[in-house]
Coordinates of C-alpha atoms and ligand atoms in Angstrom, one line a residue:
X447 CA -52.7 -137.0 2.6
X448 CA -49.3 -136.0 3.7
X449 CA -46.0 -135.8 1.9
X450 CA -44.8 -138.3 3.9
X451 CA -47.9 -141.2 3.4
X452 CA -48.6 -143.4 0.5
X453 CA -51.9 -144.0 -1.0
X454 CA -54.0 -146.3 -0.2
X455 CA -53.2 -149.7 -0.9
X456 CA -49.9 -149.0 -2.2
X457 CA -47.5 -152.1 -2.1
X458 CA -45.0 -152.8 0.0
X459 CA -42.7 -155.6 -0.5
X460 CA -39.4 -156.9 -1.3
X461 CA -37.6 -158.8 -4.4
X462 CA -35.1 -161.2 -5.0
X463 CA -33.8 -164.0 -7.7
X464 CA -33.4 -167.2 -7.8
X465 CA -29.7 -167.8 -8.8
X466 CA -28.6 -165.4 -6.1
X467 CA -30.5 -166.9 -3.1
X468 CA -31.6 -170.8 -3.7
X469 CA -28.3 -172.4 -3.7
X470 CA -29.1 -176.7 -3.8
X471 CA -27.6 -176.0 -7.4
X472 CA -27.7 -179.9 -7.8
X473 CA -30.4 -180.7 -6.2
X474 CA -33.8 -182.5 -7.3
X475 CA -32.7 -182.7 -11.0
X476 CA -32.1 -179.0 -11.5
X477 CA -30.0 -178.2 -14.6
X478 CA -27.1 -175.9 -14.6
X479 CA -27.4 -172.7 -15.7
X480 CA -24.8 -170.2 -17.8
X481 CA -24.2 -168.7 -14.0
X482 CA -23.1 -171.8 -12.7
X483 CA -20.9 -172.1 -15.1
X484 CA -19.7 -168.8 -15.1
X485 CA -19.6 -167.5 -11.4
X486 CA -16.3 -168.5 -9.4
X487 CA -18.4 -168.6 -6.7
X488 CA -19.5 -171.6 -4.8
X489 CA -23.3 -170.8 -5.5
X490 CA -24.6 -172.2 -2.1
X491 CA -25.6 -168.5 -1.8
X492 CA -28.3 -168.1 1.1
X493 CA -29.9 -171.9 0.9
X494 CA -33.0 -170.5 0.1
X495 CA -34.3 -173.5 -1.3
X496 CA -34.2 -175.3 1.7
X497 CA -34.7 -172.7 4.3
X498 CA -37.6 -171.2 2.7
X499 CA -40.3 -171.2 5.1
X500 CA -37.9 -169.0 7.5
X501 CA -37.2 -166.5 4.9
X502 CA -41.3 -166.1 4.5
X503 CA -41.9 -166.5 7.6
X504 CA -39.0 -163.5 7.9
X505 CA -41.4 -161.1 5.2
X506 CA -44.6 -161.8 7.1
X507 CA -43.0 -160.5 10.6
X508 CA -42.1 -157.7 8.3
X509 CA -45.7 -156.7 7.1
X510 CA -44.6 -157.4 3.6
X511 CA -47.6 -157.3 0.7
X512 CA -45.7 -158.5 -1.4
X513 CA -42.8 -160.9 -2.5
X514 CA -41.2 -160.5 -6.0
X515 CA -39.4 -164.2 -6.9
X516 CA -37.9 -165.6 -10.0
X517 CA -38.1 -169.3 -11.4
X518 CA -34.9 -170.5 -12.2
X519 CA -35.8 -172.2 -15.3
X520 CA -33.3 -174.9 -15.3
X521 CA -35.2 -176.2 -12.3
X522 CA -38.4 -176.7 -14.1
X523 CA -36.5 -177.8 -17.6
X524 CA -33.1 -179.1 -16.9
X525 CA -32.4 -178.8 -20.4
X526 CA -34.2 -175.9 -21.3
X527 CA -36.9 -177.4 -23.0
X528 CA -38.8 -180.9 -23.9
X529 CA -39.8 -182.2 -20.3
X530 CA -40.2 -180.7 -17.3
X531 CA -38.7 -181.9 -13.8
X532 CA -41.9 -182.4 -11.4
X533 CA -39.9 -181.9 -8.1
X534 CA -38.4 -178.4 -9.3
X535 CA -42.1 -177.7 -10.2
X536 CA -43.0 -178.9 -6.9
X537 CA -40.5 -176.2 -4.9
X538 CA -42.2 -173.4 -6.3
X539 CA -45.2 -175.0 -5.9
X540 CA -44.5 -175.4 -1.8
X541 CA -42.5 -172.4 -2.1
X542 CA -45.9 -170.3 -3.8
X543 CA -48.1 -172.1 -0.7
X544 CA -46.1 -170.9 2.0
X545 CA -45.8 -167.1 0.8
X546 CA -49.7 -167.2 0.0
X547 CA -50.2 -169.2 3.7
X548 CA -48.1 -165.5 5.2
X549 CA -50.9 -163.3 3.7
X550 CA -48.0 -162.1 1.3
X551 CA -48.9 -162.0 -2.7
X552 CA -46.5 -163.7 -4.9
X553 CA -44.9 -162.0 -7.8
X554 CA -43.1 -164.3 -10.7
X555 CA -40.4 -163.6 -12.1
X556 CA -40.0 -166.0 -15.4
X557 CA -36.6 -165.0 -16.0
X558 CA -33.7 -163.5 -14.0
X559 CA -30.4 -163.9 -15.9
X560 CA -30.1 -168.2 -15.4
X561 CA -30.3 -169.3 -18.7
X562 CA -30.2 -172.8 -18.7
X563 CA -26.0 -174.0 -20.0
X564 CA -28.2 -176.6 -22.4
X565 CA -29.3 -173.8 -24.4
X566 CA -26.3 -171.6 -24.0
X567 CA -24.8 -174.8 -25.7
X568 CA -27.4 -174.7 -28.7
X569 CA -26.9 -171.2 -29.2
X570 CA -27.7 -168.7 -26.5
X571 CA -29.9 -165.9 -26.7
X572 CA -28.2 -165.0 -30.1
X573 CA -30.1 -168.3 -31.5
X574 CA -33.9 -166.9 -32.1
X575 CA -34.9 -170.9 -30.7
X576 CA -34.2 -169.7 -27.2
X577 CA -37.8 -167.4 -27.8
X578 CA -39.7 -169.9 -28.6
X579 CA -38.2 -172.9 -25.4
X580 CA -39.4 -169.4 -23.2
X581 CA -42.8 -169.3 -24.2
X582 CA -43.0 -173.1 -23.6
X583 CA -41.5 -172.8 -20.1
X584 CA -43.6 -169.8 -19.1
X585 CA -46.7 -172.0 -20.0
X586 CA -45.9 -174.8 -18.0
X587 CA -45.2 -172.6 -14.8
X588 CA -48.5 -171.4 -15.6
X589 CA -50.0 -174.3 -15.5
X590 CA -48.7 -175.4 -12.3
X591 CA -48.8 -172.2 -10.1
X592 CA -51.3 -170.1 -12.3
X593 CA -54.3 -170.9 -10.4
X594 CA -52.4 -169.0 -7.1
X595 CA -50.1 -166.5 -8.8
X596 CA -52.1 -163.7 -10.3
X597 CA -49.2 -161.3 -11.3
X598 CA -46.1 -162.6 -13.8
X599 CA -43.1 -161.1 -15.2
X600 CA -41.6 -162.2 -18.1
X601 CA -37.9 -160.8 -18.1
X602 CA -35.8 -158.8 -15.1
X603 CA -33.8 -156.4 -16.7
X604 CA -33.0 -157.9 -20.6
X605 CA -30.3 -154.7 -21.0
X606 CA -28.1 -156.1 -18.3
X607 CA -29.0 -159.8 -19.8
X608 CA -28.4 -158.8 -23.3
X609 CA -25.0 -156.5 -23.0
X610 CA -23.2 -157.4 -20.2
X611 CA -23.5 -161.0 -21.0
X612 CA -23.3 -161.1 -24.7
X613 CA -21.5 -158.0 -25.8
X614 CA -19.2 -156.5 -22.2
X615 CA -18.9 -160.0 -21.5
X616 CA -19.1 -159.0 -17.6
X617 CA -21.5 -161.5 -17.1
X618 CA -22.7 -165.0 -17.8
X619 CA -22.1 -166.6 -20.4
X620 CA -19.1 -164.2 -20.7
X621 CA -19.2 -163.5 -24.4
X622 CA -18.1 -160.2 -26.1
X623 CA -20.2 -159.4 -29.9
X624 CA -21.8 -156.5 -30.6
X625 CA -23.9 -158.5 -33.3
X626 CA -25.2 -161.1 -30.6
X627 CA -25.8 -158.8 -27.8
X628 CA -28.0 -156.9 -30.6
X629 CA -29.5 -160.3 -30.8
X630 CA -30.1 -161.2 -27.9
X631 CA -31.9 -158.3 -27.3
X632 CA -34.2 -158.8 -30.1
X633 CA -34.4 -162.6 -29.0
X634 CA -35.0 -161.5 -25.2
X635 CA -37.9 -159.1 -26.4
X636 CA -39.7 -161.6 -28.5
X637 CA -39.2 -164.3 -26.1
X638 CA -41.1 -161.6 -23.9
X639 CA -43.8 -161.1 -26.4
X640 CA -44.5 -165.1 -26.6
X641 CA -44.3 -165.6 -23.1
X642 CA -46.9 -162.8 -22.9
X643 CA -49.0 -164.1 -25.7
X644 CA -49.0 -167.9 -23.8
X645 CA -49.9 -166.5 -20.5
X646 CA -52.1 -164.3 -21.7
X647 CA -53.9 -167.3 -23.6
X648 CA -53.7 -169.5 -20.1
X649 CA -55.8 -166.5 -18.5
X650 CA -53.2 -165.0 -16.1
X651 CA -54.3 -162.0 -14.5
X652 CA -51.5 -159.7 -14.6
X653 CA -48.4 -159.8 -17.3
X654 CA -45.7 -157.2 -16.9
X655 CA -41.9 -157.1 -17.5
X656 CA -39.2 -155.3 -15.6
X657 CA -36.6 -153.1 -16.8
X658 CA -33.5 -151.4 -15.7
X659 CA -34.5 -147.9 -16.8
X660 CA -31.8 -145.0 -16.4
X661 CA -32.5 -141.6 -16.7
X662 CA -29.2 -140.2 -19.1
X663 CA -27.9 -136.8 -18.1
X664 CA -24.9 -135.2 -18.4
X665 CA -23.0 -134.4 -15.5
X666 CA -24.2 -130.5 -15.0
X667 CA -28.0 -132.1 -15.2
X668 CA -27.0 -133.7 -12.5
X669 CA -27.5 -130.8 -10.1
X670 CA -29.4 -129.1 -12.5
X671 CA -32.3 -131.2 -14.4
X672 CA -33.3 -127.8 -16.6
X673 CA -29.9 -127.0 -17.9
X674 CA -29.7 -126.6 -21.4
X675 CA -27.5 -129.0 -23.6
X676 CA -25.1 -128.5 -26.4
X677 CA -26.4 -130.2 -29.6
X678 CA -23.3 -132.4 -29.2
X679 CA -24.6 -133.4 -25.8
X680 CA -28.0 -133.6 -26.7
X681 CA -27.6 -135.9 -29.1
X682 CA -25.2 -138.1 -27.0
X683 CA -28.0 -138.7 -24.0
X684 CA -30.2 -139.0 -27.0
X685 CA -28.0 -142.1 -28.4
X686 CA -27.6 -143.8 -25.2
X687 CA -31.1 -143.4 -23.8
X688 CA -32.0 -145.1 -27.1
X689 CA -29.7 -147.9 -26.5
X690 CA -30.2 -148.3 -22.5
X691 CA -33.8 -147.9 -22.1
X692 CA -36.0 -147.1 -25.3
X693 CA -34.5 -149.9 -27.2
X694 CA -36.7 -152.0 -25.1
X695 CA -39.4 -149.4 -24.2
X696 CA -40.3 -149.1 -27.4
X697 CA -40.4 -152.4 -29.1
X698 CA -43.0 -153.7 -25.7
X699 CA -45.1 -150.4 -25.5
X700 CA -45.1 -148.6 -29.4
X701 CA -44.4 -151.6 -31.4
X702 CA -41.7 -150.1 -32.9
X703 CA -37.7 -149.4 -32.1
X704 CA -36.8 -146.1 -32.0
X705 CA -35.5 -144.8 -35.7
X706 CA -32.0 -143.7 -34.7
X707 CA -31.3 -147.4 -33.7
X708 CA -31.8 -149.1 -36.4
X709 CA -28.7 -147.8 -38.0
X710 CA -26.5 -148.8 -35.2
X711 CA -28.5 -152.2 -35.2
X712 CA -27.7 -152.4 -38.5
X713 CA -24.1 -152.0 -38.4
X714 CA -23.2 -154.0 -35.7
X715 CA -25.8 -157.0 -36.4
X716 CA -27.7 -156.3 -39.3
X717 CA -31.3 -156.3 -39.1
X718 CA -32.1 -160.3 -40.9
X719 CA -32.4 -161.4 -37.5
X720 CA -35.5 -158.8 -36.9
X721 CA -38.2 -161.2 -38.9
X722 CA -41.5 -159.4 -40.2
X723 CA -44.2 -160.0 -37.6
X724 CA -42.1 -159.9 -34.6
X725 CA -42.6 -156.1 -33.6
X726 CA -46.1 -157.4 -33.3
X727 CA -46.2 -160.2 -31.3
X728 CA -43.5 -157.6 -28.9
X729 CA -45.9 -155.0 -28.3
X730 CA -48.2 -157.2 -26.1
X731 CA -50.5 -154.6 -24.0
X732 CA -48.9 -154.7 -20.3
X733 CA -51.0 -154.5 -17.4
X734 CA -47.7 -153.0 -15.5
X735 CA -44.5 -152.3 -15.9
X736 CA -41.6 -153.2 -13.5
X737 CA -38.9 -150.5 -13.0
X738 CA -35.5 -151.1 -11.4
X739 CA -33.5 -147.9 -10.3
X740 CA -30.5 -147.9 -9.0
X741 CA -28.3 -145.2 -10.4
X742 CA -28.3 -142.6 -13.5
X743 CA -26.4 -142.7 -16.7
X744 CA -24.0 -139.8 -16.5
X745 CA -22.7 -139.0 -20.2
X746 CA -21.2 -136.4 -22.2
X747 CA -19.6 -136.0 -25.7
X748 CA -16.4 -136.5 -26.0
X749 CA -15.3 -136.7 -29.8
X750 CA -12.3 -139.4 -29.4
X751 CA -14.1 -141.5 -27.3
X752 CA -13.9 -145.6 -28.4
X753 CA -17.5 -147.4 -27.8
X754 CA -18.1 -149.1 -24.5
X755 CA -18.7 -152.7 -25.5
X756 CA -21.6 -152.6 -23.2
X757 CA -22.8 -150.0 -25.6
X758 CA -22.3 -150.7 -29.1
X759 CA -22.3 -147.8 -30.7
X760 CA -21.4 -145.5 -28.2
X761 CA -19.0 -144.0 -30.4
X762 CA -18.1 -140.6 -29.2
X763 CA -19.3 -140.8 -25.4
X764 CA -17.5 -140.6 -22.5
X765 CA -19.0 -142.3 -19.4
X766 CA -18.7 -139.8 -16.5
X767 CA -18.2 -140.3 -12.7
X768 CA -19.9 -137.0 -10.9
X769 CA -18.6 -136.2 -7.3
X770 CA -21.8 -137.4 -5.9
X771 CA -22.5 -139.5 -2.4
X772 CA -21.9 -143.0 -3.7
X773 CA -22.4 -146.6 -2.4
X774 CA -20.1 -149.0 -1.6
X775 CA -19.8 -150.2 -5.2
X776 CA -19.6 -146.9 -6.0
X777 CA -22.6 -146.0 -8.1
X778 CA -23.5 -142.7 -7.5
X779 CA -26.9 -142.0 -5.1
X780 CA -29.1 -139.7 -7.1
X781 CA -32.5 -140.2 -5.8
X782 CA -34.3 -137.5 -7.9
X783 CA -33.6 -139.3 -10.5
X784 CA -36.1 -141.7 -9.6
X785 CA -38.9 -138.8 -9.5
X786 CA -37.6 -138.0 -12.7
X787 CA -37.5 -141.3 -14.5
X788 CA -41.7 -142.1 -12.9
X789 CA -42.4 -138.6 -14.2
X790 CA -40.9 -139.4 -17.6
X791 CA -42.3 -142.9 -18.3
X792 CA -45.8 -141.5 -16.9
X793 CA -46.3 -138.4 -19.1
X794 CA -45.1 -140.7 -21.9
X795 CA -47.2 -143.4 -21.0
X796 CA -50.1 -142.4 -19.5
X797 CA -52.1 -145.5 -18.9
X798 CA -49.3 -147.8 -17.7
X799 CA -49.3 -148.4 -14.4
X800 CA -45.6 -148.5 -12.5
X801 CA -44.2 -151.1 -10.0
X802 CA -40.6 -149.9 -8.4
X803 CA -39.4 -153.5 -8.8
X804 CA -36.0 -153.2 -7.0
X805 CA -33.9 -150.0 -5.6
X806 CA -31.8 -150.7 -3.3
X807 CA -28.1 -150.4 -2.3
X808 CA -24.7 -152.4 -1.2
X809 CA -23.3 -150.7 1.7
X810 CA -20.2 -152.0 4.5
X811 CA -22.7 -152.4 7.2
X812 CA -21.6 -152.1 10.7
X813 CA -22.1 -155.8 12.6
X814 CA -22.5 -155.9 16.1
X815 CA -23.2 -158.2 18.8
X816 CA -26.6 -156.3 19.7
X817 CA -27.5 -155.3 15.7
X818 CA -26.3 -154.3 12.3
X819 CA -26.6 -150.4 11.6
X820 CA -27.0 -149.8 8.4
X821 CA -27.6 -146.5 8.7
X822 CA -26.5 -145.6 5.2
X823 CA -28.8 -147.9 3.6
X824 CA -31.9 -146.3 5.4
X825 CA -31.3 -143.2 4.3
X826 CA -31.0 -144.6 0.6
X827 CA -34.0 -146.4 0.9
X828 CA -35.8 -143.1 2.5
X829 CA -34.7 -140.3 0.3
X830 CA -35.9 -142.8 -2.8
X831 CA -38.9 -143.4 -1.1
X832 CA -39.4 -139.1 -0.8
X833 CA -38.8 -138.5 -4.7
X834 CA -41.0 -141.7 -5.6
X835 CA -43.9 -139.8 -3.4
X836 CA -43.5 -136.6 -4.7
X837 CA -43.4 -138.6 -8.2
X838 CA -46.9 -139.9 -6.8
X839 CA -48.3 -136.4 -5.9
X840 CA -47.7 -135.0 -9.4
X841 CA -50.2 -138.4 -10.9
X842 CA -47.5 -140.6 -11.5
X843 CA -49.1 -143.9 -11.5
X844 CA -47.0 -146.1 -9.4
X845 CA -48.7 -149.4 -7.3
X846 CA -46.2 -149.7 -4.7
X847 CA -42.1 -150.3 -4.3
X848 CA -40.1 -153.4 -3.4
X849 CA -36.9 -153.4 -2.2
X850 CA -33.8 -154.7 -3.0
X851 CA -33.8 -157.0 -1.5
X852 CA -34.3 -159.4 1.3
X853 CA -31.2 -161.2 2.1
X854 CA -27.1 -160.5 1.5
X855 CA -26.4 -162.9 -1.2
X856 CA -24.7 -163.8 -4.0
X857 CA -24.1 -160.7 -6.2
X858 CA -22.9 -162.1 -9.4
X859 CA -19.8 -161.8 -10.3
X860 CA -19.6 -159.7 -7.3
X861 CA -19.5 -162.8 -5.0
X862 CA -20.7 -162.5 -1.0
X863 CA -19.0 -159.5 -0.4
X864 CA -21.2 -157.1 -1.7
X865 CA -24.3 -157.0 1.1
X866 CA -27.7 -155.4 -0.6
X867 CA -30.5 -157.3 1.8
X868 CA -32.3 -156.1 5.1
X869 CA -31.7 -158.9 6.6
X870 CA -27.8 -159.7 7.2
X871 CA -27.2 -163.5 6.9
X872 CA -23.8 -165.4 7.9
X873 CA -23.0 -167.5 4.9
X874 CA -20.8 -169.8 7.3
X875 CA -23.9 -170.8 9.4
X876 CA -26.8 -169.5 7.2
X877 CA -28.2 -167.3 10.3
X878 CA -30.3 -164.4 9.4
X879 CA -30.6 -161.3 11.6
X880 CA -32.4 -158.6 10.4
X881 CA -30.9 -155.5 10.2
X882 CA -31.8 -151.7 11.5
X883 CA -33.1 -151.2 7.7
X884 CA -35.4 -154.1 8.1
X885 CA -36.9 -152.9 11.1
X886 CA -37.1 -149.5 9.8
X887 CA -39.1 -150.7 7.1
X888 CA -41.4 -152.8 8.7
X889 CA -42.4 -149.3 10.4
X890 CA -42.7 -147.7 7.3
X891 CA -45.5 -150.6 5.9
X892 CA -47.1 -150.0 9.0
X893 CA -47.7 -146.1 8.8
X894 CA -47.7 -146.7 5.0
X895 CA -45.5 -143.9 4.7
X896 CA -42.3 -142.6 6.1
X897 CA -42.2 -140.6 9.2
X898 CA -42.8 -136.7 9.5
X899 CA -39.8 -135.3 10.3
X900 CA -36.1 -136.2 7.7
X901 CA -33.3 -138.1 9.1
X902 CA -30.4 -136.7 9.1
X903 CA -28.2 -138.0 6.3
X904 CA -24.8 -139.2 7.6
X905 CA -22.2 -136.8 7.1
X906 CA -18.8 -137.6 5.7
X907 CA -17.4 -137.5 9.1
X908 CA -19.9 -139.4 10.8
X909 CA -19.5 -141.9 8.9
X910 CA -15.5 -141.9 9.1
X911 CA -16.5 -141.7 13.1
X912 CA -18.4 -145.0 12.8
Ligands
GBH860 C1 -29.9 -155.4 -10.4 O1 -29.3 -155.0 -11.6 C2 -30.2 -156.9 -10.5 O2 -31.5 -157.1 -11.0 C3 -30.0 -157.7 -9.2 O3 -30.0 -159.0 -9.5 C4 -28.7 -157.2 -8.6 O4 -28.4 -158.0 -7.4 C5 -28.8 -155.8 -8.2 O5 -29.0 -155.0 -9.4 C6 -27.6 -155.2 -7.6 O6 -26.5 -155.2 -8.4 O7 -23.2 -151.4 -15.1 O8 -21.4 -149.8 -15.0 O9 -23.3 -149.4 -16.5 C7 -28.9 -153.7 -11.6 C8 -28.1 -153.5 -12.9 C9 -26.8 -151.6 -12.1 C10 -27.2 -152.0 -14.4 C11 -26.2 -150.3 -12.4 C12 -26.6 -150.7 -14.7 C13 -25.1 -149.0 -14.0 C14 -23.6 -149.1 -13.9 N1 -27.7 -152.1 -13.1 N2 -25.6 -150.3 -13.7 S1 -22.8 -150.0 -15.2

């Protein structure tokens, strides 16, 4: 096999969520979710819901494998819980059809940040209830779609879910406690565990969750992965790998949180809301696991430092921007880091096998009359694609990559303006064109692999040229 092909039956795809594509917010007896409430966006976003069959229809001209979805649960349970809405079953039921009719295999995604507001109301993710309405709504999508959906997810990316919404209070439902972000995260990892436990129990075929997994560094690692740290600096990546990734690696594959956490736990939340049992019912085995990478963690020590909020306990670290290429929302573009991060979770997890879930990028893409050239976002896409398959060549086990994501949309609080899809769509009309990335990738299904010979990354003043 060349560097350049994939193996076998590796799957290509793309992802994409519910709250940031469906739009028909009111329609069919859907609930409101904390993002409605919370985004200052009209969430039309890319009328998903009714245009569906063109958007599948879009994936199968593509060659796509496979389509990554979530549920927006207030759809199915308008309040949360107690009885479920038969016509927001039935979209996802039509929805499922037509992606299985395009030779496409559907992913789930139970949950993808749209907490229903009536729950939000009774508590939140703080209140340990909200575990236990999950479970309940996972086994009723089950039940409806189980019988064509072989592969669920429980939870897309619980950090982001858990501290930006709870403890930064970036995003929905905009609140700022350490204690319930600490919580929530707990809450967000049994209502995994339960979820798991009820699919499991209804006989789906595959359960994984998805993370947002970071490799830390500091910024001389950067350029250097080898370089030696300072204990000070050691014990700083240390600190917020614990709190980024391993706070929820751990708990799902070792049944256990990592030892230096509980302390900070502890302080910010105590540990009453962590009931005997739970770390149990967490540790579900996983037939994959999900991986979202976008960007590293870049960290140092810096003595005086005051904790990030969406860190609790971050005492001590300063956040560091690194005079890297970065993307229009300026997140720096490191794509070793993804060999890095499959390498890492592979020699430390041997038997679990990997699903690149999203990576992806925003970029100002250059509209024409005769295409969009996104050249920037190709090369993203392609120089991930090189470090995931020379990830692959040294045995990490990873089943294929999906990107994100299909369509511009609504980025959170980011609004319309931020474009990450392969396919450009004018939210004035609701037209979608695909763009030069969408093509490019349809060629890269095709060969299963990307093409012999580099392109050239734009230059600095190519790109001022353009
Ligand atoms: C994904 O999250 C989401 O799953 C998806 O819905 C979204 O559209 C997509 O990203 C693009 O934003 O936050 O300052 O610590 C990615 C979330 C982004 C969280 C990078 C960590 C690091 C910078 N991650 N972020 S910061």
């Amino acid at each position: 096999m060349s560097t350049a092909s994939f193996p076998e039956g590796f799957v290509w795809g793309v992802s994409t969520s519910a709250f940031q594509i469906e739009g028909a917010t009111s329609a069919d007896g859907r609930g409101p979710s904390i993002w409605d409430t919370f985004s200052a966006d009209r969430a039309e976003a890319c009328d998903h819901y009714h245009r569906y069959p063109e958007d599948v229809r879009l994936m199968k001209d593509l060659g796509m494998a496979a389509y990554r979805f979530s549920v927006s649960w207030g759809r199915v349970f308008p309040e949360g819980r107690g009885k479920p809405n038969q016509a927001g079953l039935d979209f996802y039921d039509r929805l499922v059809d037509e992606v299985l009719g395009a030779g496409i295999t559907p992913y789930a995604t139970l949950y993808h940040w749209d907490l229903p507001q009536a729950l939000e109301d009774l508590g939140g993710w703080p209140s340990r209830d909200t575990a236990y309405h999950f479970a309940d709504y996972a086994a009723a999508l089950h039940e409806k779609l189980g019988d064509r959906v072989d592969t669920w997810f429980t939870l897309n990316e619980p950090w982001v879910a858990a501290f930006l919404g709870y403890g930064s209070g970036i995003h929905a439902p905009g609140r700022t406690s350490a204690s319930d972000a600490f919580k929530s995260a707990h809450h967000m990892l049994l209502a995994h565990g339960l979820a798991t436990r009820a699919l499991r129990s209804a006989g789906a075929r595959q359960v994984g969750t998805v993370l947002n997994i970071s490799p830390v560094l500091t910024p001389a690692q950067v350029s250097d992965f080898t370089r030696e740290l300072s204990d000070e600096d050691a014990e700083v990546v240390a600190r917020i790998d614990a709190l980024a990734n391993r706070q929820f690696l751990e708990p799902m594959l070792r049944g256990a949180y990592p030892a230096e956490l509980l302390p900070i736990i502890e302080r910010s939340a105590g540990l009453g809301h962590v009931h005997d049992g739970d770390l149990e019912i967490i540790a579900q085995p996983l037939d994959l696991l999900g991986v979202n990478y976008y960007t590293p963690l870049v960290v140092q020590a810096q003595p005086s430092e005051p904790a990030d909020p969406a860190f609790p306990g971050s005492e001590g670290v300063l956040f560091c921007t690194i005079p890297t290429a970065v993307t229009a929302m300026g997140w720096p573009i490191v794509p070793d880091c993804l060999s890095l991060l499959l390498r890492r979770l592979s020699r430390e997890y041997p038997d679990l096998d990997l699903l690149i879930t999203e990576n992806g990028a925003d970029f100002v893409d250059v509209v024409t009359g005769n295409g969009i050239h996104d050249t920037d976002r190709i090369s993203f896409i392609e120089e991930h694609l090189r470090a995931l398959r020379a990830a692959v060549a040294d045995g990490a086990r990873v089943r294929g990559y999906l990107v994100w994501t299909l369509l511009d949309n609504l980025e959170w609080t980011d609004g319309y303006q931020r474009k990450f899809g392969i396919v450009h769509v004018d939210f004035a009309t609701q037209r979608r064109r695909l763009k030069d990335s969408a093509l490019w990738y349809r060629d890269v299904i095709r060969r299963n692999g990307l093409a012999e010979t580099r392109r050239k990354r734009p230059t600095l003043e190519t790109v001022a040229a353009r």
